[in-house]
Tab-separated table of C-alpha atoms and ligand atoms in Angstrom:
chain	number	residue	atom	x	y	z
A	45	MET	CA	-7.845	21.327	24.778
A	46	LYS	CA	-10.599	18.758	25.038
A	47	GLY	CA	-9.441	15.168	24.980
A	48	VAL	CA	-10.789	11.667	24.559
A	49	VAL	CA	-9.917	8.621	26.653
A	50	LEU	CA	-10.010	5.375	24.704
A	51	ARG	CA	-10.843	3.257	27.699
A	52	ASP	CA	-10.367	-0.490	28.093
A	53	VAL	CA	-8.515	-1.265	24.878
A	54	HIS	CA	-5.867	-3.842	24.036
A	55	VAL	CA	-3.055	-1.877	22.459
A	56	VAL	CA	-1.073	-3.679	19.751
A	57	ASP	CA	2.277	-1.962	19.502
A	58	GLY	CA	5.997	-2.689	19.473
A	59	GLY	CA	5.531	-6.451	19.279
A	60	ARG	CA	3.217	-6.547	22.323
A	61	VAL	CA	-0.497	-6.725	23.002
A	62	PHE	CA	-1.442	-5.141	26.341
A	63	PRO	CA	-4.500	-3.717	28.093
A	64	ALA	CA	-4.464	0.061	28.528
A	65	ASP	CA	-6.385	3.325	28.508
A	66	VAL	CA	-5.169	5.791	25.896
A	67	LEU	CA	-5.615	9.546	26.254
A	68	VAL	CA	-5.713	11.592	23.067
A	69	ARG	CA	-5.589	15.356	23.312
A	70	GLY	CA	-5.638	17.610	20.274
A	71	ASP	CA	-3.870	15.784	17.465
A	72	ARG	CA	-1.565	13.708	19.708
A	73	ILE	CA	-1.440	10.682	21.947
A	74	GLU	CA	-0.896	12.143	25.415
A	75	ARG	CA	-0.800	8.971	27.511
A	76	VAL	CA	-0.734	5.231	27.039
A	77	ALA	CA	-1.650	4.103	30.553
A	78	GLU	CA	-1.096	0.382	31.093
A	79	GLU	CA	-2.065	0.832	34.730
A	80	GLY	CA	-5.352	2.495	33.687
A	81	ILE	CA	-6.012	6.198	33.763
A	82	GLY	CA	-8.870	6.954	36.209
A	83	SER	CA	-10.898	10.081	35.568
A	84	VAL	CA	-9.440	12.777	33.348
A	85	SER	CA	-10.645	16.358	33.381
A	86	ASN	CA	-11.834	17.919	30.157
A	87	ALA	CA	-11.964	14.615	28.296
A	88	GLU	CA	-14.791	12.408	27.155
A	89	ASP	CA	-14.709	8.637	27.295
A	90	HIS	CA	-14.801	6.258	24.354
A	91	ASP	CA	-15.476	2.741	25.593
A	92	GLY	CA	-13.157	0.329	23.788
A	93	LYS	CA	-14.879	-2.707	25.359
A	94	GLY	CA	-11.613	-4.624	25.430
A	95	ARG	CA	-11.129	-4.456	21.679
A	96	HIS	CA	-7.812	-3.942	19.895
A	97	LEU	CA	-6.290	-0.537	19.286
A	98	LEU	CA	-3.717	-0.444	16.489
A	99	PRO	CA	-1.650	2.365	15.034
A	100	GLY	CA	-3.275	3.561	11.817
A	101	ALA	CA	-1.829	1.657	8.856
A	102	ILE	CA	0.550	3.439	6.481
A	103	ASP	CA	0.114	2.309	2.879
A	104	ASP	CA	3.229	3.034	0.832
A	105	GLN	CA	1.624	2.275	-2.537
A	106	VAL	CA	-1.706	3.608	-3.754
A	107	HIS	CA	-3.014	5.059	-7.014
A	108	PHE	CA	-5.744	7.605	-6.347
A	109	ARG	CA	-5.796	8.711	-10.000
A	110	GLU	CA	-5.872	12.447	-9.428
A	111	PRO	CA	-5.391	14.479	-11.530
A	112	GLY	CA	-6.732	13.292	-14.838
A	113	LEU	CA	-8.010	9.755	-14.300
A	114	THR	CA	-10.811	10.553	-11.888
A	115	HIS	CA	-13.337	8.375	-13.711
A	116	LYS	CA	-11.485	5.482	-11.983
A	117	GLU	CA	-10.907	6.960	-8.485
A	118	ASP	CA	-10.126	10.246	-6.783
A	119	ILE	CA	-8.467	11.393	-3.585
A	120	ALA	CA	-11.767	12.027	-1.777
A	121	HIS	CA	-13.110	8.507	-2.469
A	122	GLY	CA	-9.781	6.707	-2.102
A	123	SER	CA	-8.904	8.390	1.183
A	124	ALA	CA	-12.417	7.789	2.582
A	125	ALA	CA	-12.152	4.096	1.714
A	126	ALA	CA	-8.690	4.057	3.336
A	127	ALA	CA	-10.129	5.583	6.528
A	128	ALA	CA	-12.861	2.944	6.610
A	129	GLY	CA	-10.170	0.310	6.179
A	130	GLY	CA	-7.953	1.589	9.020
A	131	ILE	CA	-5.338	3.199	6.757
A	132	THR	CA	-4.527	6.648	8.129
A	133	SER	CA	-1.647	7.609	5.813
A	134	TYR	CA	-0.818	6.807	2.208
A	135	MET	CA	1.901	7.413	-0.345
A	136	GLU	CA	0.508	7.950	-3.808
A	137	MET	CA	1.940	7.104	-7.211
A	138	PRO	CA	2.886	9.439	-10.079
A	139	ASN	CA	1.179	7.667	-13.010
A	140	THR	CA	-1.648	10.173	-13.132
A	141	ASP	CA	-2.513	12.462	-16.052
A	142	PRO	CA	-0.383	14.513	-16.254
A	143	GLN	CA	2.288	12.307	-14.734
A	144	THR	CA	4.051	13.758	-11.694
A	145	LEU	CA	7.347	14.528	-13.421
A	146	THR	CA	8.096	18.124	-12.405
A	147	GLN	CA	8.262	19.879	-9.053
A	148	GLU	CA	5.407	22.102	-10.179
A	149	LEU	CA	3.159	19.131	-10.920
A	150	LEU	CA	4.154	17.539	-7.623
A	151	ALA	CA	3.211	20.721	-5.748
A	152	ALA	CA	-0.140	20.744	-7.579
A	153	LYS	CA	-0.802	17.207	-6.348
A	154	TYR	CA	-0.081	18.214	-2.772
A	155	ALA	CA	-2.627	20.993	-3.179
A	156	LEU	CA	-5.189	18.392	-4.304
A	157	GLY	CA	-4.348	16.238	-1.279
A	158	ALA	CA	-4.740	19.165	1.114
A	159	ALA	CA	-8.099	20.022	-0.431
A	160	SER	CA	-9.757	16.622	-0.307
A	161	SER	CA	-7.866	13.889	1.561
A	162	VAL	CA	-9.517	12.726	4.791
A	163	VAL	CA	-6.338	10.863	5.840
A	164	ASN	CA	-2.641	11.849	5.783
A	165	TYR	CA	-0.893	11.871	2.442
A	166	SER	CA	2.370	11.955	0.579
A	167	PHE	CA	3.006	11.868	-3.163
A	168	TYR	CA	5.940	10.284	-4.959
A	169	MET	CA	8.025	12.194	-7.448
A	170	GLY	CA	7.978	10.301	-10.760
A	171	VAL	CA	11.120	9.378	-12.677
A	172	ALA	CA	11.192	9.346	-16.495
A	173	ASN	CA	13.992	8.943	-19.007
A	174	ASP	CA	14.388	12.713	-19.283
A	175	ASN	CA	13.550	14.491	-16.005
A	176	MET	CA	16.542	13.753	-13.758
A	177	ASP	CA	17.285	17.390	-12.960
A	178	GLU	CA	13.721	17.823	-11.684
A	179	VAL	CA	13.906	14.533	-9.762
A	180	LEU	CA	17.024	15.626	-7.911
A	181	LYS	CA	15.282	18.792	-6.683
A	182	THR	CA	12.823	16.713	-4.611
A	183	ASP	CA	12.811	17.593	-0.908
A	184	PRO	CA	13.317	14.400	1.151
A	185	ARG	CA	11.795	16.008	4.268
A	186	THR	CA	8.419	16.558	2.639
A	187	VAL	CA	8.190	13.913	-0.119
A	188	CYS	CA	8.085	10.143	0.516
A	189	GLY	CA	10.303	8.964	-2.345
A	190	LEU	CA	11.138	8.684	-6.033
A	191	LYS	CA	9.118	6.232	-8.103
A	192	ALA	CA	10.528	4.512	-11.162
A	193	PHE	CA	8.641	2.041	-13.331
A	194	LEU	CA	11.262	-0.446	-14.579
A	195	GLY	CA	8.422	-2.247	-16.333
A	196	SER	CA	5.520	-0.563	-18.043
A	197	SER	CA	2.115	-0.526	-16.419
A	198	THR	CA	-0.862	1.835	-16.417
A	199	GLY	CA	0.261	5.171	-17.882
A	200	ASN	CA	3.438	3.876	-19.546
A	201	MET	CA	6.089	5.613	-17.447
A	202	LEU	CA	8.866	3.194	-18.332
A	203	VAL	CA	12.425	4.147	-17.373
A	204	ASP	CA	14.460	2.026	-19.796
A	205	ASP	CA	17.441	4.198	-20.701
A	206	PRO	CA	20.505	2.558	-19.085
A	207	VAL	CA	22.320	5.899	-18.739
A	208	THR	CA	19.332	7.395	-16.890
A	209	LEU	CA	19.145	4.372	-14.616
A	210	GLU	CA	22.837	4.538	-13.716
A	211	ARG	CA	22.496	8.223	-12.976
A	212	LEU	CA	19.355	7.693	-10.919
A	213	PHE	CA	20.905	4.985	-8.761
A	214	HIS	CA	24.150	6.921	-8.405
A	215	GLU	CA	22.756	10.366	-7.625
A	216	ALA	CA	19.458	9.692	-5.858
A	217	HIS	CA	19.489	11.501	-2.528
A	218	MET	CA	16.445	9.678	-1.217
A	219	ARG	CA	14.770	6.289	-1.416
A	220	ILE	CA	13.885	4.976	-4.875
A	221	VAL	CA	10.858	2.722	-5.051
A	222	ILE	CA	10.501	0.585	-8.138
A	223	HIS	CA	8.093	-1.466	-10.147
A	224	ALA	CA	10.313	-4.290	-11.408
A	225	GLU	CA	9.275	-6.310	-14.476
A	226	ASP	CA	11.528	-6.784	-17.486
A	227	GLU	CA	9.940	-5.263	-20.551
A	228	GLY	CA	11.797	-7.387	-23.133
A	229	THR	CA	10.718	-10.623	-21.471
A	230	ILE	CA	7.099	-9.461	-21.267
A	231	ARG	CA	7.086	-8.416	-24.935
A	232	ALA	CA	8.470	-11.771	-26.089
A	233	ASN	CA	5.930	-13.663	-23.950
A	234	MET	CA	3.133	-11.471	-25.272
A	235	GLN	CA	4.158	-12.109	-28.861
A	236	ARG	CA	4.050	-15.868	-28.274
A	237	ALA	CA	0.622	-15.550	-26.655
A	238	VAL	CA	-0.720	-13.537	-29.607
A	239	GLU	CA	0.618	-16.153	-32.037
A	240	ARG	CA	-1.163	-18.871	-30.114
A	241	TRP	CA	-4.440	-17.213	-29.090
A	242	GLY	CA	-4.840	-14.219	-31.397
A	243	GLU	CA	-7.027	-11.592	-29.714
A	244	ASP	CA	-8.569	-14.085	-27.323
A	245	ILE	CA	-5.767	-14.568	-24.845
A	246	PRO	CA	-7.257	-16.171	-21.715
A	247	LEU	CA	-6.785	-14.137	-18.544
A	248	ALA	CA	-5.177	-17.096	-16.828
A	249	GLU	CA	-2.196	-16.604	-19.183
A	250	HIS	CA	-1.351	-13.364	-17.377
A	251	PRO	CA	1.239	-14.939	-14.982
A	252	ARG	CA	2.967	-16.564	-17.956
A	253	ILE	CA	3.087	-13.308	-19.938
A	254	ARG	CA	4.026	-11.138	-16.955
A	255	SER	CA	6.225	-14.045	-15.916
A	256	ALA	CA	8.336	-14.870	-12.871
A	257	GLU	CA	11.361	-14.555	-15.146
A	258	ALA	CA	10.369	-10.968	-16.056
A	259	CYS	CA	10.126	-10.098	-12.364
A	260	PHE	CA	13.414	-11.721	-11.409
A	261	ARG	CA	15.385	-10.178	-14.263
A	262	SER	CA	14.278	-6.697	-13.422
A	263	SER	CA	14.431	-6.867	-9.632
A	264	SER	CA	17.823	-8.616	-9.619
A	265	ASN	CA	19.226	-5.942	-11.957
A	266	ALA	CA	17.894	-3.185	-9.732
A	267	VAL	CA	19.265	-4.798	-6.578
A	268	ALA	CA	22.675	-5.175	-8.269
A	269	LEU	CA	22.632	-1.500	-9.279
A	270	ALA	CA	21.639	-0.448	-5.760
A	271	LYS	CA	24.472	-2.509	-4.263
A	272	GLU	CA	26.944	-1.000	-6.701
A	273	HIS	CA	25.926	2.572	-5.897
A	274	GLY	CA	24.840	2.234	-2.248
A	275	THR	CA	21.331	3.380	-3.176
A	276	ARG	CA	18.373	3.079	-0.811
A	277	LEU	CA	16.041	0.886	-2.853
A	278	HIS	CA	12.552	-0.380	-2.030
A	279	VAL	CA	11.250	-3.024	-4.444
A	280	LEU	CA	7.476	-2.935	-4.625
A	281	HIS	CA	4.955	-5.775	-4.888
A	282	ILE	CA	7.149	-8.860	-4.853
A	283	SER	CA	5.131	-11.605	-6.531
A	284	THR	CA	7.478	-14.580	-6.911
A	285	ALA	CA	9.335	-17.036	-4.693
A	286	ARG	CA	12.421	-16.637	-6.846
A	287	GLU	CA	12.927	-12.949	-6.082
A	288	LEU	CA	12.905	-13.459	-2.322
A	289	ASP	CA	16.557	-14.532	-2.110
A	290	LEU	CA	17.507	-11.061	-3.333
A	291	PHE	CA	16.506	-9.670	0.070
A	292	ASP	CA	18.062	-10.177	3.475
A	293	PRO	CA	15.982	-11.763	6.214
A	294	GLY	CA	15.779	-10.163	9.636
A	295	PRO	CA	14.792	-6.790	11.022
A	296	LEU	CA	14.310	-3.804	8.765
A	297	ASP	CA	16.580	-1.481	10.674
A	298	GLY	CA	19.876	-0.869	8.914
A	299	LYS	CA	18.775	-2.330	5.563
A	300	ARG	CA	19.316	-0.184	2.471
A	301	ILE	CA	17.522	-2.616	0.161
A	302	THR	CA	13.994	-3.509	1.191
A	303	ALA	CA	10.938	-5.239	-0.217
A	304	GLU	CA	7.181	-4.863	-0.145
A	305	ALA	CA	4.452	-7.440	-0.615
A	306	CYS	CA	0.884	-6.546	-1.489
A	307	VAL	CA	-2.272	-7.974	-0.027
A	308	HIS	CA	-3.392	-9.498	-3.343
A	309	HIS	CA	-0.153	-11.447	-3.763
A	310	LEU	CA	-0.533	-12.737	-0.199
A	311	TRP	CA	-4.192	-13.681	-0.708
A	312	PHE	CA	-4.946	-14.806	-4.267
A	313	THR	CA	-3.305	-17.485	-6.450
A	314	GLU	CA	-3.602	-18.298	-10.131
A	315	LYS	CA	-6.436	-20.713	-9.322
A	316	ASP	CA	-8.555	-17.624	-8.621
A	317	TYR	CA	-8.399	-16.408	-12.255
A	318	ALA	CA	-11.136	-18.918	-13.152
A	319	LYS	CA	-13.601	-17.218	-10.820
A	320	LYS	CA	-12.351	-13.634	-10.558
A	321	GLY	CA	-10.881	-13.121	-14.060
A	322	ALA	CA	-9.864	-9.540	-14.806
A	323	LEU	CA	-10.777	-8.415	-11.287
A	324	ILE	CA	-7.503	-9.914	-10.087
A	325	LYS	CA	-5.420	-8.873	-13.080
A	326	TRP	CA	-2.527	-6.933	-11.574
A	327	ASN	CA	1.000	-6.047	-12.620
A	328	PRO	CA	2.966	-7.931	-11.470
A	329	ALA	CA	0.574	-10.832	-11.916
A	330	VAL	CA	-0.878	-12.986	-9.156
A	331	LYS	CA	1.087	-16.224	-9.597
A	332	SER	CA	1.168	-19.779	-8.206
A	333	SER	CA	0.209	-20.968	-4.733
A	334	GLU	CA	3.911	-21.834	-4.207
A	335	ASP	CA	4.763	-18.188	-4.880
A	336	ARG	CA	2.079	-16.972	-2.517
A	337	ASP	CA	3.163	-19.334	0.246
A	338	ALA	CA	6.812	-18.327	-0.172
A	339	ILE	CA	5.881	-14.637	0.107
A	340	ARG	CA	3.894	-15.409	3.260
A	341	ARG	CA	6.949	-17.125	4.754
A	342	ALA	CA	9.148	-14.218	3.698
A	343	VAL	CA	6.933	-11.802	5.624
A	344	ASN	CA	7.627	-13.800	8.770
A	345	GLU	CA	11.359	-14.124	8.014
A	346	GLY	CA	11.743	-10.408	7.373
A	347	ARG	CA	12.726	-10.689	3.704
A	348	ILE	CA	9.510	-8.761	3.086
A	349	ASP	CA	9.606	-5.594	5.155
A	350	VAL	CA	6.289	-3.916	4.398
A	351	ILE	CA	2.760	-4.956	3.417
A	352	ALA	CA	0.834	-2.506	1.232
A	353	THR	CA	-2.023	-2.479	-1.260
A	354	ASP	CA	-1.103	-1.112	-4.704
A	355	HIS	CA	-4.734	0.088	-4.641
A	356	ALA	CA	-5.211	0.823	-8.365
A	357	PRO	CA	-8.834	1.051	-9.481
A	358	HIS	CA	-10.158	0.832	-13.033
A	359	THR	CA	-13.785	0.878	-14.107
A	360	LEU	CA	-15.678	-2.350	-14.733
A	361	GLU	CA	-16.103	-1.291	-18.381
A	362	GLU	CA	-12.336	-1.038	-18.737
A	363	LYS	CA	-11.902	-4.379	-17.002
A	364	ALA	CA	-14.412	-6.028	-19.356
A	365	GLN	CA	-12.130	-5.589	-22.379
A	366	LYS	CA	-10.096	-8.372	-23.961
A	367	TYR	CA	-6.805	-9.357	-22.339
A	368	ALA	CA	-4.494	-7.005	-24.231
A	369	LYS	CA	-6.680	-3.981	-23.554
A	370	CYS	CA	-7.853	-4.862	-20.049
A	371	PRO	CA	-5.932	-2.652	-17.588
A	372	SER	CA	-4.183	-4.144	-14.559
A	373	GLY	CA	-5.002	-3.108	-11.024
A	374	GLY	CA	-7.852	-3.133	-8.553
A	375	PRO	CA	-9.132	-1.342	-5.443
A	376	LEU	CA	-7.918	-2.602	-2.062
A	377	VAL	CA	-7.496	0.064	0.632
A	378	GLN	CA	-10.849	-0.601	2.286
A	379	HIS	CA	-10.075	-4.273	2.918
A	380	ALA	CA	-6.310	-4.582	3.256
A	381	LEU	CA	-6.178	-4.561	7.044
A	382	VAL	CA	-9.152	-6.871	7.546
A	383	ALA	CA	-7.762	-9.240	4.901
A	384	MET	CA	-4.469	-9.409	6.796
A	385	LEU	CA	-6.375	-9.953	10.046
A	386	GLU	CA	-8.212	-12.792	8.307
A	387	MET	CA	-4.821	-14.325	7.521
A	388	MET	CA	-3.963	-13.839	11.191
A	389	HIS	CA	-7.058	-15.869	12.103
A	390	ASP	CA	-5.846	-18.537	9.664
A	391	GLY	CA	-2.455	-18.673	11.388
A	392	VAL	CA	-0.449	-17.156	8.523
A	393	LEU	CA	1.021	-14.419	10.728
A	394	THR	CA	0.500	-12.946	14.185
A	395	LEU	CA	-1.402	-9.815	15.102
A	396	GLU	CA	1.893	-8.205	16.171
A	397	MET	CA	3.345	-9.037	12.750
A	398	VAL	CA	0.372	-7.469	10.920
A	399	VAL	CA	1.020	-4.266	12.878
A	400	GLU	CA	4.778	-4.429	12.296
A	401	LYS	CA	4.394	-4.787	8.497
A	402	MET	CA	1.481	-2.414	7.935
A	403	CYS	CA	2.072	0.302	10.550
A	404	HIS	CA	5.509	0.290	12.201
A	405	ALA	CA	7.730	-0.811	9.309
A	406	PRO	CA	6.473	1.692	6.711
A	407	ALA	CA	6.956	4.443	9.313
A	408	ARG	CA	10.551	3.383	10.010
A	409	LEU	CA	11.447	2.578	6.422
A	410	PHE	CA	10.356	5.997	5.153
A	411	ALA	CA	11.314	7.754	8.418
A	412	VAL	CA	7.786	9.131	8.735
A	413	LYS	CA	7.732	11.736	11.476
A	414	GLU	CA	5.755	10.844	14.632
A	415	ARG	CA	3.422	8.260	13.162
A	416	GLY	CA	3.046	4.496	12.917
A	417	TYR	CA	3.044	3.734	16.670
A	418	VAL	CA	0.681	4.022	19.630
A	419	ARG	CA	3.253	6.094	21.492
A	420	GLU	CA	3.049	9.118	23.792
A	421	GLY	CA	3.744	12.335	21.887
A	422	PHE	CA	3.033	10.762	18.489
A	423	LYS	CA	0.200	11.902	16.237
A	424	ALA	CA	-3.054	10.203	17.157
A	425	ASP	CA	-3.569	8.033	14.064
A	426	LEU	CA	-5.416	5.061	15.538
A	427	VAL	CA	-7.704	2.194	14.577
A	428	LEU	CA	-10.042	0.293	16.859
A	429	VAL	CA	-10.789	-3.176	15.517
A	430	ASP	CA	-13.030	-5.983	16.623
A	431	LEU	CA	-11.190	-9.167	15.712
A	432	ASP	CA	-14.344	-11.220	15.870
A	433	ALA	CA	-17.318	-9.398	14.335
A	434	PRO	CA	-17.882	-11.126	10.998
A	435	TRP	CA	-19.234	-9.179	8.054
A	436	THR	CA	-19.429	-9.612	4.310
A	437	VAL	CA	-18.157	-7.308	1.570
A	438	THR	CA	-20.999	-6.273	-0.736
A	439	LYS	CA	-21.376	-3.628	-3.442
A	440	GLU	CA	-23.473	-1.624	-0.984
A	441	ASN	CA	-20.713	-1.256	1.614
A	442	LEU	CA	-17.967	-0.248	-0.852
A	443	LEU	CA	-16.655	3.307	-0.792
A	444	TYR	CA	-14.617	3.141	-3.997
A	445	LYS	CA	-15.530	5.387	-6.868
A	446	CYS	CA	-15.194	2.435	-9.273
A	447	GLY	CA	-17.919	0.598	-7.333
A	448	TRP	CA	-16.417	-2.899	-7.267
A	449	SER	CA	-13.963	-4.967	-5.253
A	450	PRO	CA	-12.151	-8.254	-5.833
A	451	PHE	CA	-13.359	-9.151	-2.327
A	452	GLU	CA	-17.106	-8.888	-3.023
A	453	GLY	CA	-18.839	-11.817	-1.313
A	454	GLN	CA	-15.885	-12.367	1.034
A	455	ARG	CA	-16.700	-12.764	4.721
A	456	PHE	CA	-14.108	-11.223	7.025
A	457	ARG	CA	-13.960	-12.044	10.726
A	458	ALA	CA	-12.334	-8.750	11.753
A	459	ARG	CA	-14.012	-5.381	11.421
A	460	VAL	CA	-12.749	-1.810	11.683
A	461	LEU	CA	-14.921	0.002	14.229
A	462	ASN	CA	-13.304	3.434	14.439
A	463	THR	CA	-10.447	5.299	12.833
A	464	TRP	CA	-8.835	8.472	14.165
A	465	VAL	CA	-6.613	10.730	12.073
A	466	ASN	CA	-4.604	13.347	13.971
A	467	GLY	CA	-6.929	12.857	16.924
A	468	ARG	CA	-10.142	13.321	14.944
A	469	MET	CA	-12.532	10.447	14.587
A	470	VAL	CA	-12.891	10.039	10.853
A	471	TYR	CA	-14.732	6.699	10.770
A	472	ALA	CA	-17.520	5.443	13.031
A	473	ASP	CA	-20.725	3.410	12.635
A	474	GLY	CA	-19.809	2.510	9.079
A	475	LYS	CA	-19.592	6.168	8.049
A	476	VAL	CA	-16.716	8.433	7.081
A	477	ASP	CA	-16.699	12.023	8.326
A	478	ARG	CA	-15.779	13.691	5.068
A	479	SER	CA	-15.159	17.044	6.739
A	480	VAL	CA	-11.896	15.743	8.253
A	481	ARG	CA	-8.672	16.652	6.434
A	482	GLY	CA	-5.423	14.719	6.769
A	483	GLU	CA	-1.977	16.280	6.935
A	484	ARG	CA	1.010	16.113	4.646
A	485	LEU	CA	3.450	13.506	5.940
A	486	LEU	CA	6.856	14.752	7.055
A	487	PHE	CA	10.083	12.721	7.086
A	488	THR	CA	12.939	12.964	9.536
B	253	LIG	O1	-1.627	-3.569	-11.555
B	253	LIG	C1	-1.125	-2.456	-11.502
B	253	LIG	N1	-1.843	-1.345	-11.724
B	253	LIG	N2	0.173	-2.333	-11.237
B	253	LIG	C2	0.807	-1.151	-11.288
B	253	LIG	O2	1.961	-1.096	-10.989
B	253	LIG	C3	0.096	0.057	-11.750
B	253	LIG	C4	-1.317	-0.070	-11.442
B	253	LIG	C5	-2.154	1.007	-12.094
B	253	LIG	O3	-1.794	2.175	-11.971
B	253	LIG	O4	-3.178	0.691	-12.660
């Protein structure tokens, strides 16, 4: 089998940065040679020029909108943008149309992934108030997790029946990931906003409507339920300082209750609504700079275990509607890694920590088989980055189907040069090789 030697790279892996040559053969990493590798028969060289080689990032929260909402995004576009952004595996959400609420619909989604995803994929099984028997049939070796919306968002998949919730937390045989925002609190806040502003609610009210209180109520309830039943619970997109005490600091290993932060909650604050408006309207909402700074600290303390995107595109026409109709969510997979590397340049976190939270930790948390590390015998999902090759996000260099990004005009110091998925180079010279197909993730 022909191989490729990634020569003269700085590998970032396992909390270390070290010079090495890396031999990839077929779909696997054959050698990580710290002492250098000399000449290798039947292998071509790829000169890394001393740049940094990272494990491909694993994004545990994306919305690629297929089937049914493909005017916003689809698997082909979303996975290509992920490849360009250094994300080599993703876990995709069930709020499509139809929603992924039966095993048959889940299997159909996997068929879509196999047909058009250029990076590796997994799809969550969706939980509703009335599909528990289907949920419990989910195979934990081939499906990443169960997704429950404990707060309504795009697609209205709210699980609000207390009996269903008890049963879910008691009987779940695999990790539950949740969207936590208390519906009653949001409704009351919304009613007050309508009384005050009528139809013209300013966007900057979003963090007061989708309030910190709504987040805390819901996530604290879920954590209490998980403790009561011993459930493995992963709370998605933590957006407030107040919720952070619900999670233990320290290493991920051994934790049953874990937390994720998203790039937008680590980057933006409510001051950005004035300039970005609906482009940074997410659920949960981007909140205060104190919240953002607390989440940044929590990443370093280990209260936040994983950094992901919640990539959730909508069209600009949809985003142009008035507050109540304007959908929440935005595209992120193409810029998540470089945004985190920008924060590294700003001293928010180390390079090793970026790799821990975006590559290693999602692999360990979900027990992804043979991925997430630059390790001999593992699948060759790799990203070569130049930490100092500034570039600017423009409409022209976006790969999203929706054609916009909240980062337009942003200059990033780091750049993704190449991405490999299962040993195949899928991204080079600013172009995605759309003939590459990713694999279905497996879980040990
Ligand atoms: O802002 C969001 N948009 N948050 C979610 O949880 C769902 C997502 C979407 O699907 O649009």
